[in-house]
């Protein structure tokens, strides 16, 4: 095997691996017909590359009356294939093999019947050693009545390493050949030869005109550099030139790979229509922080996290009045309605209580809008099939998303009756001040009654409190208690405001964390799987194009 052939095999091996990946990732994104064709090519390529690389399969194809079988006999030098004038006589494919060793499995794969296999046993036979490794097939006429129900000719045209189209001067522009085969094989110039047979029926000028006309027709159909050989199977004119072309192809041992490369290239051009526009950068396989945060923010708004946090802050502050305000103020407030009503929280208060009861619900329309916005931001420049794939992945669980969000946030619902420990300590301190204030007033009354107004003799255990000289100090104590109580009330209010803010921040952080977790598992992960599939698909498709 030559170095060029080895390199070609390595190159096509990489491209076939890329096509395998395209077929694996393409369902739902690529036309089923195109994927099926790709699968068939992979199967055929794998089978052909496992078979003899020392043999080149050359198929003589043509319509009725083109002289294909006569040319087959002329090339082989034997009367192997029956010929006729008015009707097709090649009912089954005939094969002539130059160099039979190793050709058996290949002929089996081609499904050539044993009785239609012939061998040129000696490589030196009649000086045809240069054709050693050639498997020449005489196909049934593709336009015969039999061909309408028997696809043998079509099948072998698809798998042959080199196709030789045998045309005659009368029907070289026949639509059944050009529309069904030639146009479809554009780009296969390296593995396609056009033979204008029966040249003996034309004079030199007419032959040149026919060749020029055929060349122009082929070029218009996409065959950029058509190889045209003129022959006469009856007179033998041009047969040696055709043999020389075949011998060169056989000696290079590259026709099988070239045919597969041509088929791959043709298929790649069709697959490439699904590529994004040039210059369009592929999105990353994972979402960036900005998109994650954007989705979390949108879902938090859909659930009402900011509103719940604000309501919680207000409720916290209102409830604190029952514990940390100056007791006299709280007692006076107790004569009024519930402090929550005075806040006029309305729906926010109900929402806080709903969270406590586990009944917070996300707005489905807002959730869907948030998910749709994420998908739209990722699909710019994508092929429509992949845009739909990303959107479907993002929306795959959107119906369950509101309920899951509600259930998740219910687990972190704040308790309206929760009392921080420092509130209890402050309440004890405030009641201590109340006791001191009341005790001070009792001391003042005792001193006034027994020490100033001398209303009688105080009991022995009250003598220390009946001294009028203690009044200034007791008054100072009362004023101090009142001042300390007022200062405590002001300070506690400041701490309440700070604590309410901290409680709100903590609640919102935990709710955002949970919303982000739900978004990750139900939206982001499916989207990232589809983005990974998208990037893998186009990476494989680009590898296929190289």
Short mmCIF file of N, CA and C in Angstrom, two decimals, residues 40 169 203 206 250 279 422 483:
data_model
loop_
_atom_site.label_atom_id
_atom_site.label_comp_id
_atom_site.label_asym_id
_atom_site.label_seq_id
_atom_site.Cartn_x
_atom_site.Cartn_y
_atom_site.Cartn_z
N UNK A 40 -26.32 4.77 5.92
CA UNK A 40 -26.01 3.80 4.87
C UNK A 40 -24.59 3.98 4.33
N UNK A 169 -23.87 7.91 -29.45
CA UNK A 169 -24.09 9.22 -30.10
C UNK A 169 -25.56 9.61 -30.19
N UNK A 203 -18.35 10.60 -38.42
CA UNK A 203 -17.08 11.03 -39.01
C UNK A 203 -16.34 11.88 -37.99
N UNK A 206 -18.18 15.12 -36.85
CA UNK A 206 -19.37 14.84 -36.03
C UNK A 206 -18.97 14.35 -34.64
N UNK A 250 -6.31 1.59 -11.47
CA UNK A 250 -6.06 0.36 -10.73
C UNK A 250 -4.71 0.40 -10.05
N UNK A 279 -18.98 33.22 10.69
CA UNK A 279 -18.70 34.30 11.63
C UNK A 279 -19.54 34.25 12.88
N UNK A 422 -32.63 37.82 72.02
CA UNK A 422 -32.29 39.12 72.62
C UNK A 422 -33.54 39.93 72.94
N UNK A 483 -35.00 57.73 82.31
CA UNK A 483 -34.06 58.04 81.22
C UNK A 483 -33.46 56.79 80.62
#
